[in-house]
Coordinates of C-alpha atoms in Angstrom, one line a residue:
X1 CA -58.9 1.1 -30.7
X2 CA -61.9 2.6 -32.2
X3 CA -64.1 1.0 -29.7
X4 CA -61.9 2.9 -26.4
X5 CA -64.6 6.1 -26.9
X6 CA -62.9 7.9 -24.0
X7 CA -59.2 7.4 -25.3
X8 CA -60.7 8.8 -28.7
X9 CA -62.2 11.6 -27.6
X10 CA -59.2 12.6 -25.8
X11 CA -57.1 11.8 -28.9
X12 CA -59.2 14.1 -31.3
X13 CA -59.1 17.3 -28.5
X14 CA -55.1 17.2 -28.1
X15 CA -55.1 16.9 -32.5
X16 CA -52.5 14.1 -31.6
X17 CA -50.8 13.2 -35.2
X18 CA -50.0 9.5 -33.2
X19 CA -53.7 8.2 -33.9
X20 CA -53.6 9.0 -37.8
X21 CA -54.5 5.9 -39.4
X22 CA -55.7 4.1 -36.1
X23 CA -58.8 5.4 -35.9
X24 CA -60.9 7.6 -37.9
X25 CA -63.8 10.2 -36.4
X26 CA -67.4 10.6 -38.3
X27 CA -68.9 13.4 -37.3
X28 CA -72.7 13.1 -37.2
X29 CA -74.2 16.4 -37.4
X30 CA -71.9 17.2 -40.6
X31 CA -71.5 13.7 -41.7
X32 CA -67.8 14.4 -42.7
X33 CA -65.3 12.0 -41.6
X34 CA -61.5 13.1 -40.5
X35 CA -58.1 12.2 -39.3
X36 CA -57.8 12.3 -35.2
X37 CA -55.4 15.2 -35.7
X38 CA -57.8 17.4 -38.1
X39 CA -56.7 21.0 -37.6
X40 CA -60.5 22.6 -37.1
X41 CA -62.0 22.9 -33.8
X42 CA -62.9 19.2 -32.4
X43 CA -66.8 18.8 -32.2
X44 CA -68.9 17.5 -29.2
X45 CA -68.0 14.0 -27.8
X46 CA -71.7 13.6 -28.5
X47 CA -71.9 14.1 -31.9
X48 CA -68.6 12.3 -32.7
X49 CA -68.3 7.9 -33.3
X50 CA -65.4 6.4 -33.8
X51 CA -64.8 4.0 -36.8
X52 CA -61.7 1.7 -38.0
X53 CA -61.1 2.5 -41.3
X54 CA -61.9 4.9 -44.1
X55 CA -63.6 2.1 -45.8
X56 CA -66.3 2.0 -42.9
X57 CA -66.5 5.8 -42.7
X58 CA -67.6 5.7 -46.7
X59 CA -69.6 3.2 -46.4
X60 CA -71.6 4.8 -43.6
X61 CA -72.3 7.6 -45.7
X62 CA -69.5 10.2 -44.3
X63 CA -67.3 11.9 -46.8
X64 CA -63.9 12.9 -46.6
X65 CA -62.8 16.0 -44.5
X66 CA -61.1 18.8 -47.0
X67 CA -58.8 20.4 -44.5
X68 CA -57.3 16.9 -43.0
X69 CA -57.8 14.7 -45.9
X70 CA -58.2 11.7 -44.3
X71 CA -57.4 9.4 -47.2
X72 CA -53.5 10.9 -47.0
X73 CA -52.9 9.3 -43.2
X74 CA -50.5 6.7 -42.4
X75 CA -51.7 3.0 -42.3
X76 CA -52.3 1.8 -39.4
X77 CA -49.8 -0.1 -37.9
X78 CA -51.5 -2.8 -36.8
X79 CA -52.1 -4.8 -40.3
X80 CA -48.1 -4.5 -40.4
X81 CA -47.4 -6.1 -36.8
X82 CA -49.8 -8.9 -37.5
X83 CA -50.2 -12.0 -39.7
X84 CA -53.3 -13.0 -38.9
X85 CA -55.9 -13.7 -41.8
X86 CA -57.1 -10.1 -41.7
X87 CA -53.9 -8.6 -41.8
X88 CA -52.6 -10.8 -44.8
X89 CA -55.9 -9.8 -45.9
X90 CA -55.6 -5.7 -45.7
X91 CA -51.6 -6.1 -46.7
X92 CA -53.2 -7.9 -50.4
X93 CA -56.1 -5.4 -50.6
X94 CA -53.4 -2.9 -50.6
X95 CA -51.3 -3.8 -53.3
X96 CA -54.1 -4.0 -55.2
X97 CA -55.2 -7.6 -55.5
X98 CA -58.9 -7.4 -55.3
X99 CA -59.2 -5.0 -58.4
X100 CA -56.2 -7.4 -60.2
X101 CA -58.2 -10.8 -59.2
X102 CA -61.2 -9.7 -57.8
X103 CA -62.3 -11.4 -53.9
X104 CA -62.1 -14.8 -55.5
X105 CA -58.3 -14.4 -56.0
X106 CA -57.8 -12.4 -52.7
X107 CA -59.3 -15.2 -50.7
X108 CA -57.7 -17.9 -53.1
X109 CA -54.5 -16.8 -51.7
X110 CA -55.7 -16.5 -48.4
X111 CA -57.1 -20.5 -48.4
X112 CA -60.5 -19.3 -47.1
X113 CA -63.3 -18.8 -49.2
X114 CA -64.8 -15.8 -50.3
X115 CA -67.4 -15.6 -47.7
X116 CA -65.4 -16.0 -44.7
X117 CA -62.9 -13.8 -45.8
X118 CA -66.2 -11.0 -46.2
X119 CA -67.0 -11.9 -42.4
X120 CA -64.0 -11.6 -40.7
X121 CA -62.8 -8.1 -42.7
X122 CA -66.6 -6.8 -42.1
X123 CA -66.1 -8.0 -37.9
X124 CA -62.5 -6.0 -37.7
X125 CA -62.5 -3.1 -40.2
X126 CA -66.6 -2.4 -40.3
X127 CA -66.3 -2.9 -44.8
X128 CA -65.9 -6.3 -46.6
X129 CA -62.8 -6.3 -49.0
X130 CA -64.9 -5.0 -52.2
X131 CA -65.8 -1.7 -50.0
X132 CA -61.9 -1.4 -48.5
X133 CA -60.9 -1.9 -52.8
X134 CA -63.0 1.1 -53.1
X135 CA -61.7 3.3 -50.9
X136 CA -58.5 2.4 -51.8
X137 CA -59.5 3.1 -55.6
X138 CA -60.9 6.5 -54.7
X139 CA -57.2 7.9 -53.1
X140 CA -55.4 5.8 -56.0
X141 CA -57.3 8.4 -58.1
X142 CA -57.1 11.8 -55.6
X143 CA -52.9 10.7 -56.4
X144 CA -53.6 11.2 -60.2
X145 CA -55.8 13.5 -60.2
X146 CA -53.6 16.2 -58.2
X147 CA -49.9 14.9 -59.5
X148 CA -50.6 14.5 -62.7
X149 CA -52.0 16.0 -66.1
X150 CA -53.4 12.4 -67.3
X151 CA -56.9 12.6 -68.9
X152 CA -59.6 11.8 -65.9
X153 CA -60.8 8.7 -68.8
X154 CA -56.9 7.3 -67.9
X155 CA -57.2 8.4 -64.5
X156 CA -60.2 6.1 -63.9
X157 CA -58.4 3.5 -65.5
X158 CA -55.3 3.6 -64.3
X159 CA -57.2 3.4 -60.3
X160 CA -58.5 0.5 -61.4
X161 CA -62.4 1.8 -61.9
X162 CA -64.2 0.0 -63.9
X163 CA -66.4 2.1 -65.9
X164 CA -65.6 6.4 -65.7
X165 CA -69.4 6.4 -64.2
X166 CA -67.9 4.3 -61.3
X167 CA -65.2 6.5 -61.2
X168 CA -67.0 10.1 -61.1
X169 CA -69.9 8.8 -58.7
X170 CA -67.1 7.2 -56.0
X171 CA -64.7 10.5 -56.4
X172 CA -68.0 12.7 -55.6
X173 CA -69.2 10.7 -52.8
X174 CA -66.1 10.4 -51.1
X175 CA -64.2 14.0 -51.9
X176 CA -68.1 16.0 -52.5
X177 CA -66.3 16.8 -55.6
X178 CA -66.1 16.2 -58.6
X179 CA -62.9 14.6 -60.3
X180 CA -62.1 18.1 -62.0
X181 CA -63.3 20.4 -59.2
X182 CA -60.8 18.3 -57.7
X183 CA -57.8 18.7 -60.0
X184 CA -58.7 22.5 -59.9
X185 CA -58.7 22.7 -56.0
X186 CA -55.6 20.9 -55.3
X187 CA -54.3 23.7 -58.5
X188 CA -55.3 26.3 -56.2
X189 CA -53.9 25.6 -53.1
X190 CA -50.3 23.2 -53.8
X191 CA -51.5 19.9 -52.1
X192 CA -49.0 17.2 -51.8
X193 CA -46.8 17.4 -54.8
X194 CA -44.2 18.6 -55.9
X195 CA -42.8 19.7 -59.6
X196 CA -42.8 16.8 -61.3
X197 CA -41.0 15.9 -65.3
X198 CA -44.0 15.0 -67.8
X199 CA -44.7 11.7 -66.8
X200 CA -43.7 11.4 -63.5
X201 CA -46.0 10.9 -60.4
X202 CA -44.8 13.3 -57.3
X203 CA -46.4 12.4 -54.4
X204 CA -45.7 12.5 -50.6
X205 CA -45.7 9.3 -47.8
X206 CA -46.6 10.3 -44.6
X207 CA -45.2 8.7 -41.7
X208 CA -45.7 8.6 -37.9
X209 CA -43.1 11.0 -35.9
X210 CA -40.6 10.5 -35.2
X211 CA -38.3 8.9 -38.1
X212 CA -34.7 8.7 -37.9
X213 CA -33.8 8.0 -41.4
X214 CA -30.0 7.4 -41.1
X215 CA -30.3 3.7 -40.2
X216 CA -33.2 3.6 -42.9
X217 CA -31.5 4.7 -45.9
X218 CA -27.7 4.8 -44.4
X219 CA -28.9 0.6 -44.7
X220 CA -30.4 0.9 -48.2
X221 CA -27.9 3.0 -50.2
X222 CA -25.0 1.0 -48.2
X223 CA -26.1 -2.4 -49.4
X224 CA -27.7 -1.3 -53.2
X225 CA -27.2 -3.5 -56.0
X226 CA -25.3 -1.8 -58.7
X227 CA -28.0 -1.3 -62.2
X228 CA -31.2 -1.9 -59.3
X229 CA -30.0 0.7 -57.0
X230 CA -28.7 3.6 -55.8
X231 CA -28.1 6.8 -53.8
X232 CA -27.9 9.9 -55.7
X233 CA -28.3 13.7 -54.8
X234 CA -30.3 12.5 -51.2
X235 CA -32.4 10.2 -52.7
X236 CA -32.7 5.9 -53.0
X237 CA -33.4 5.4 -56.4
X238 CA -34.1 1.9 -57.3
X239 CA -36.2 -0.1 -60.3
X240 CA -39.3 -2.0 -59.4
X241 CA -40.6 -4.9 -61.2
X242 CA -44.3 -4.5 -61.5
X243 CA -47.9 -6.5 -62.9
X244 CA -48.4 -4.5 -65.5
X245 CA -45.0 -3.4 -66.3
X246 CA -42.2 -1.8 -64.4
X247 CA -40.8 1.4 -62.6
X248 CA -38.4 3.9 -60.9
X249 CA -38.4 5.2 -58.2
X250 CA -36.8 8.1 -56.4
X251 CA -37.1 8.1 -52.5
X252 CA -35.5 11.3 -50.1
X253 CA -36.4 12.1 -46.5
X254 CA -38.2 15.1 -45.5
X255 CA -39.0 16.5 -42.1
X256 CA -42.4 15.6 -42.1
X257 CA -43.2 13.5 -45.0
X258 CA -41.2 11.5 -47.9
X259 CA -41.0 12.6 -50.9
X260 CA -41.8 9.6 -53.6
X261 CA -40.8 10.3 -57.5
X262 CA -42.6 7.4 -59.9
X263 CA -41.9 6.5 -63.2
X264 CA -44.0 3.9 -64.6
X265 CA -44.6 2.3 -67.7
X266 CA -48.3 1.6 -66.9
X267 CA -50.1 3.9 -64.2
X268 CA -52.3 1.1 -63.1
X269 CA -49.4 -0.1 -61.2
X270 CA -49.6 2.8 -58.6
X271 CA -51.3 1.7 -56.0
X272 CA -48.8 -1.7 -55.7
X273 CA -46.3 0.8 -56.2
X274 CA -46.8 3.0 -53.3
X275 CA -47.7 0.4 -51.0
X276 CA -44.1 -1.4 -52.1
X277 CA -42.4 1.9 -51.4
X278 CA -44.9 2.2 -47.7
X279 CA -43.1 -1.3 -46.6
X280 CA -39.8 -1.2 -48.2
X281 CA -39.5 2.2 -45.6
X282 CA -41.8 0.8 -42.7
X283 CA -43.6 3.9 -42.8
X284 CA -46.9 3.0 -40.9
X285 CA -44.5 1.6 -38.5
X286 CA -46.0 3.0 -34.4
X287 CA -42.6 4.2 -33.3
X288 CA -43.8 6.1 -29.7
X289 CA -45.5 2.4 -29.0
X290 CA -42.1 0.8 -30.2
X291 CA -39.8 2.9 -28.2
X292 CA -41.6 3.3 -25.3
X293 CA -41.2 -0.6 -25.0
X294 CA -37.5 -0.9 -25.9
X295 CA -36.6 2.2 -23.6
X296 CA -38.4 0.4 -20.9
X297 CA -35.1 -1.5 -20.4
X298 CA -32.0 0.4 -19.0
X299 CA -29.3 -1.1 -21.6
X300 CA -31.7 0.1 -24.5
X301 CA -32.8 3.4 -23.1
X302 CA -30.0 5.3 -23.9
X303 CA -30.0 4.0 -27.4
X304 CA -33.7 4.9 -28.2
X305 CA -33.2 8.5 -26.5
X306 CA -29.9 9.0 -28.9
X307 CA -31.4 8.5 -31.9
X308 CA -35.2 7.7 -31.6
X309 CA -37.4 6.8 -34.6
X310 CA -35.6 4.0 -35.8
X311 CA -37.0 1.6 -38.7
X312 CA -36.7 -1.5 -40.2
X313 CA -35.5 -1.2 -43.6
X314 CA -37.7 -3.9 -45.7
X315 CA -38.1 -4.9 -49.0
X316 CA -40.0 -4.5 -52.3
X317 CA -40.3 -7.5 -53.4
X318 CA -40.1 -10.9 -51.0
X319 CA -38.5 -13.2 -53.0
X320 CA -35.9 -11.1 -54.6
X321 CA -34.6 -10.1 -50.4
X322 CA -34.0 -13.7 -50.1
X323 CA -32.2 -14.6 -53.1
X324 CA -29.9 -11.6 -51.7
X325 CA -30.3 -13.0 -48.4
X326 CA -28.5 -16.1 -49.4
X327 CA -25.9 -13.8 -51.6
X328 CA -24.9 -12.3 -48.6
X329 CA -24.5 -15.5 -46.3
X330 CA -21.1 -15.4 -44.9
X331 CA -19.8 -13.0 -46.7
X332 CA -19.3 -8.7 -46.3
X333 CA -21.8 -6.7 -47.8
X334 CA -19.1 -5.4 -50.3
X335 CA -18.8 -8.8 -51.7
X336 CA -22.9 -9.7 -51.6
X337 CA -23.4 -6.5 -53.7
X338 CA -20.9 -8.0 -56.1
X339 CA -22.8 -11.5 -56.0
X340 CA -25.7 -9.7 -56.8
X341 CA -24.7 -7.3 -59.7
X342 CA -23.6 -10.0 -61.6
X343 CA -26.9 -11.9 -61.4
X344 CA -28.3 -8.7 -62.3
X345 CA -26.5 -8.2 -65.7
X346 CA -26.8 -12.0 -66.9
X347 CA -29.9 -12.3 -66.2
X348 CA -32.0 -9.0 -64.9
X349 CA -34.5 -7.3 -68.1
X350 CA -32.8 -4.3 -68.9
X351 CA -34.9 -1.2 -69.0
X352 CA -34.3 2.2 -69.7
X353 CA -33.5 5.3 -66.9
X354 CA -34.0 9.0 -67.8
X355 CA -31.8 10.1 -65.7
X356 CA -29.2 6.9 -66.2
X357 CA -27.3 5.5 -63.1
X358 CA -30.4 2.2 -63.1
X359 CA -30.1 -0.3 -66.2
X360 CA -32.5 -3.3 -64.5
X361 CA -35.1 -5.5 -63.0
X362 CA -33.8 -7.6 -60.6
X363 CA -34.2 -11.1 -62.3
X364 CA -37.7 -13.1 -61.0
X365 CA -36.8 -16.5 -59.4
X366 CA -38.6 -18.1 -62.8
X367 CA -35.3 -16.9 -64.9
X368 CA -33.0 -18.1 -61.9
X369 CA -34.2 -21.2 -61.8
X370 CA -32.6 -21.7 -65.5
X371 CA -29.5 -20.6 -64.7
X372 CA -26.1 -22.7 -64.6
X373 CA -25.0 -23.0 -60.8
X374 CA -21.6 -23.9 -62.2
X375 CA -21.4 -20.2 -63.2
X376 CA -21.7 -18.8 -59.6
X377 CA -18.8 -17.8 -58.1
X378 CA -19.5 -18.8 -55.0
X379 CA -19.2 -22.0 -52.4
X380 CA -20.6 -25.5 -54.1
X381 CA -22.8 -25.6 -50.5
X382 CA -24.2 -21.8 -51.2
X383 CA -24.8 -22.9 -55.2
X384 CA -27.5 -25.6 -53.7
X385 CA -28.6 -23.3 -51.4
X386 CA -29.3 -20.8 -54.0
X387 CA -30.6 -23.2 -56.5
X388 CA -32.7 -25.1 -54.8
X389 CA -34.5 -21.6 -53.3
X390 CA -35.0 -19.6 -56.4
X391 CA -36.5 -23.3 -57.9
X392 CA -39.0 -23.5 -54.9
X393 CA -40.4 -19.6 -55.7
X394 CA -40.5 -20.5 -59.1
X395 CA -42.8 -23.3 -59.0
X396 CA -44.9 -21.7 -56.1
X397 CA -43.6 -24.5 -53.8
X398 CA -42.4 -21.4 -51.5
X399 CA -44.1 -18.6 -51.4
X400 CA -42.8 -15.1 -50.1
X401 CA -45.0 -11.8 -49.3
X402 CA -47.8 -10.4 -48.0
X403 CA -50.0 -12.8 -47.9
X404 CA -47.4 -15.6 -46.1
X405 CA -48.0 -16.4 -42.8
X406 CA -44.5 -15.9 -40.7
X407 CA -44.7 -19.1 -38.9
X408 CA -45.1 -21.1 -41.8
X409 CA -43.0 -19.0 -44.5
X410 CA -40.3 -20.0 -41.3
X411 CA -40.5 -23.6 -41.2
X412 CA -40.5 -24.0 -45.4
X413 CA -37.1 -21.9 -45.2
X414 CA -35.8 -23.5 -42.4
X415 CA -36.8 -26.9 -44.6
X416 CA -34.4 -26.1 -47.7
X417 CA -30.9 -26.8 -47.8
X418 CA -28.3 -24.0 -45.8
X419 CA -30.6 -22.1 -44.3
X420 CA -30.0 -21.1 -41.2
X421 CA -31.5 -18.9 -38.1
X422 CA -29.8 -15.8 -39.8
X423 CA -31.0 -16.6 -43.1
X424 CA -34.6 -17.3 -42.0
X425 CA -34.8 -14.4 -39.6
X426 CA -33.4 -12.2 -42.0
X427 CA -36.0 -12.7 -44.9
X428 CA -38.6 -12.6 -41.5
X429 CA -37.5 -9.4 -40.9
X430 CA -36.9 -7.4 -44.2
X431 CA -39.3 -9.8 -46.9
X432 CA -41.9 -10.5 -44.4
X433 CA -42.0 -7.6 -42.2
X434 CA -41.9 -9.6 -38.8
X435 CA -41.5 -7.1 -36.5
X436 CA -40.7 -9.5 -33.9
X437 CA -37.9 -11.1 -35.7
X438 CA -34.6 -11.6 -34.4
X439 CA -30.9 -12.3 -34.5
X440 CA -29.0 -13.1 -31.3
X441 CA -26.5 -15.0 -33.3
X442 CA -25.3 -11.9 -35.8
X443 CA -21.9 -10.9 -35.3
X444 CA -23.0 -7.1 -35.0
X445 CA -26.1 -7.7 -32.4
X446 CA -23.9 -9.6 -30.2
X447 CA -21.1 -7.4 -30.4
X448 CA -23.2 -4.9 -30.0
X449 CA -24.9 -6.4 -26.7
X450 CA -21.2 -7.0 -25.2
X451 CA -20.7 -3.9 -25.2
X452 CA -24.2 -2.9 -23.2
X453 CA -23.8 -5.2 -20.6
X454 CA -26.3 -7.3 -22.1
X455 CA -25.9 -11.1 -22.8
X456 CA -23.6 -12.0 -25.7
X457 CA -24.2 -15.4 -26.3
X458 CA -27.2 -16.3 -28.5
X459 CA -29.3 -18.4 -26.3
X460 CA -28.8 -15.8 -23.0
X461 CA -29.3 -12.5 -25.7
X462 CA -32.9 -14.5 -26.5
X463 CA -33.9 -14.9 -22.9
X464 CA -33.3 -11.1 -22.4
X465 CA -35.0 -10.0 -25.6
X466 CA -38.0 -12.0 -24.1
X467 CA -39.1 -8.0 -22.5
X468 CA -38.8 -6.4 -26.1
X469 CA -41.6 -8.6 -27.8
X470 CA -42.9 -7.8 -30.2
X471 CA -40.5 -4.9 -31.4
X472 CA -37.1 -7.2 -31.5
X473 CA -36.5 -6.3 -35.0
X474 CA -36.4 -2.9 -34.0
X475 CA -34.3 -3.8 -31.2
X476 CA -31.8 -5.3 -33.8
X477 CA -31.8 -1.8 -35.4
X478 CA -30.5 -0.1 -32.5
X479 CA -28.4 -2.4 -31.4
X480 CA -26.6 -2.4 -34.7
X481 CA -26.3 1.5 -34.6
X482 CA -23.7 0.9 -31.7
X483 CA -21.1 -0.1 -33.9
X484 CA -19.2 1.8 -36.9
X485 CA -20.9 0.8 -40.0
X486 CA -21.7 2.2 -43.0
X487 CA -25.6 1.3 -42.7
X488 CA -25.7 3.5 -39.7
X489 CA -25.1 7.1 -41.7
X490 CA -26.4 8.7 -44.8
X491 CA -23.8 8.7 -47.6
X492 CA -22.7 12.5 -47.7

């Protein structure tokens, strides 16, 4: 978008809020860089350009704006709707791959090599992946810096600087201050956090008007694995297993932002952490572009303009949606939830909760693979199924997250024993964050389009849905609202 000048310039003078994260605006004459909606008084078209990332602003030589903190917008939704090499390629860089493994390992998951992976980021985002790490690095540390009390020597390590040099020089370029005049600003004037226990990160996550959050967390808290999850004083609490160790956190809706408690046993896992939390709520998710499509047709309109906003609840981790994915084949969700809690206390790590109610990680595929299939309670068909999944994530055969492509992470599941269009679609959806995918055979969705007028049977639904690419799973999401469900309200 950053190339429309015109549709720019008209987004910077109306402030519109929609454009955060789409675009970002360099001003010349001041060589500050800010958020489309930045609250001062817009300067001259002449004197503004128009670039696609912060990365590219930074690297230009434009610091952040102080009064719109540009580093705090919502991603851009395009990496999320795409799953293109660049897309898989932003989606890594965010949860911290490139300081983890360097670009060797980002484009040795990629299959490209190093090079062409620098060429085709540099084409689309105007930085390479070491300068869009950086960036990245430099708001990991802004986090720390203003929500918490850790020395700026653990600060810089925890962001994943290499050297507190690194870190000082990258925090000053970027914020034109240092990393305590920092701390002390943000002291000053209450930015972003809120009172947090000693060793807890309070931050915010701000998402793209509007957000209808009971279909979000109504879905979440009504399908939580007992010990992972739960809902609790109007908040998703859940345990997150980690690279460097693991954490809890503590999710609740606000009117204009969400408001994200962390506990983690090593702060260099923040930045995986937050972008987790980003997906597992869709929260860079377009939802003016998505509605205005769905609305476009008269059996959908009236959903959209009852209860616009809508989301896709995802996941945190890929491979642990599918094994519940599988869990929950052919069954309620009452009973998957029951499937699952028992994997979790054979075989999830217990850890320990402060405020008790969580007692585990959700077990990785490697210790499900060495479990007895004779011990699930469950159909001898759903055993294999279940078996022969968690085997192919553990030996890397299959592999589930941001870095699959959808097409292919399709065809291996739709490879393995009992897996079906609802299975595969499913773990599309909510693992890989298809936004397109889709389930014309679910009993709900067709029940659902009955009662519209629209199409019941699978094949007819598919055909219809044909005018709601590429937002169908948001389409699913409305279409399951029609019915009386638990996932469709916020537990009181």
């Amino acid at each position: 978008m950053h190339t429309d000048t015109e549709r720019c310039v008209r987004a910077v003078r109306s402030k519109d809020a929609r454009f955060d994260g789409w675009f970002f605006t360099a001003v010349l004459t001041t060589r500050i860089y800010c958020r489309p909606s930045c609250p001062v008084v817009p300067p001259k078209a002449e004197n503004m350009t128009f670039l696609p990332s912060a990365a590219a602003c930074q690297q230009a030589g434009f610091r952040a704006c102080k009064r719109c903190r540009p580093d705090t917008s919502p991603g851009s939704p395009e990496w999320n709707a795409r799953a293109d090499t660049v897309a898989r390629a932003v989606r890594l860089i965010q949860d911290g791959v490139v300081d983890r493994d360097g670009v060797p390992g980002l484009a040795a998951r990629l299959g490209y090599s190093a090079r062409q992976i620098e060429r085709q980021l540099s084409a689309e985002l105007g930085a390479g992946p070491l300068a869009l790490a950086r960036a990245q690095r430099a708001q990991t540390a802004r986090v720390l810096i203003e929500t918490t009390t850790l020395p700026m020597a653990e600060v810089a390590f925890a962001a994943g600087f290499a050297s507190i040099r690194a870190f000082n020089d990258t925090v000053r370029e970027v914020f034109a201050l240092s990393p305590s005049e920092l701390r002390a600003r943000n002291a000053r004037h209450g930015h972003g956090s809120e009172p947090a226990a000693p060793g807890v990160i309070s931050l915010r996550l701000p998402f793209r008007a509007p957000l209808n959050p009971d279909n979000l967390f109504g879905h979440l808290a009504a399908t939580a694995v007992p010990g992972v999850e739960e809902w609790r004083d109007g908040a998703y609490r859940r345990t997150l297993t980690l690279p460097y160790g693991h954490g809890i956190v503590a999710l609740a809706p606000r009117a204009d932002h969400i408001a994200c408690r962390l506990l983690l046993t090593d702060p260099r896992d923040l930045t995986l952490a937050i972008s987790s939390c980003r997906r597992l709520l869709d929260l860079d998710a377009d939802p003016v572009a998505v509605d205005e499509q769905l609305a476009s047709d008269p059996e959908l309109a009236p959903l959209v303009a009852e209860g616009p906003g809508r989301r896709v609840p995802r996941t945190v981790d890929a491979a642990e949606f599918a094994v519940r994915a599988v869990l929950g084949q052919q069954v309620s969700t009452a009973a998957a939830r029951t499937h699952a809690a028992r994997l979790v206390t054979a075989h999830g790590v217990p850890i320990e909760d402060p405020e008790g109610g969580l007692t585990h990680l959700f077990p990785t595929p490697e210790t499900l693979a060495g479990l007895d299939p004779e011990a699930l309670a469950m159909p001898r068909s759903r055993r294999t199924t279940l078996t022969t999944l968690v085997a192919a994530l553990a030996d890397g055969s299959l592999r589930l997250g941001a870095d699959s492509d959808w097409e292919q992470a399709r065809a291996e599941l739709s490879a393995l024993p009992g897996f079906g269009p609802w299975t595969v679609e499913s773990i599309a959806m909510r693992a890989l964050g298809d936004p397109d995918a889709f389930l014309p055979g679910d009993l709900g969705v067709r029940r659902a389009a009955q009662d519209l007028g629209l199409p019941a049977t699978p094949a007819a639904l598919t055909a219809r849905a044909a005018a709601w690419r590429p937002w169908r799973a948001y389409a699913v999401q409305y279409l399951w609202a029609t019915g009386d469900h638990p996932i469709n309200h916020l537990p009181g």
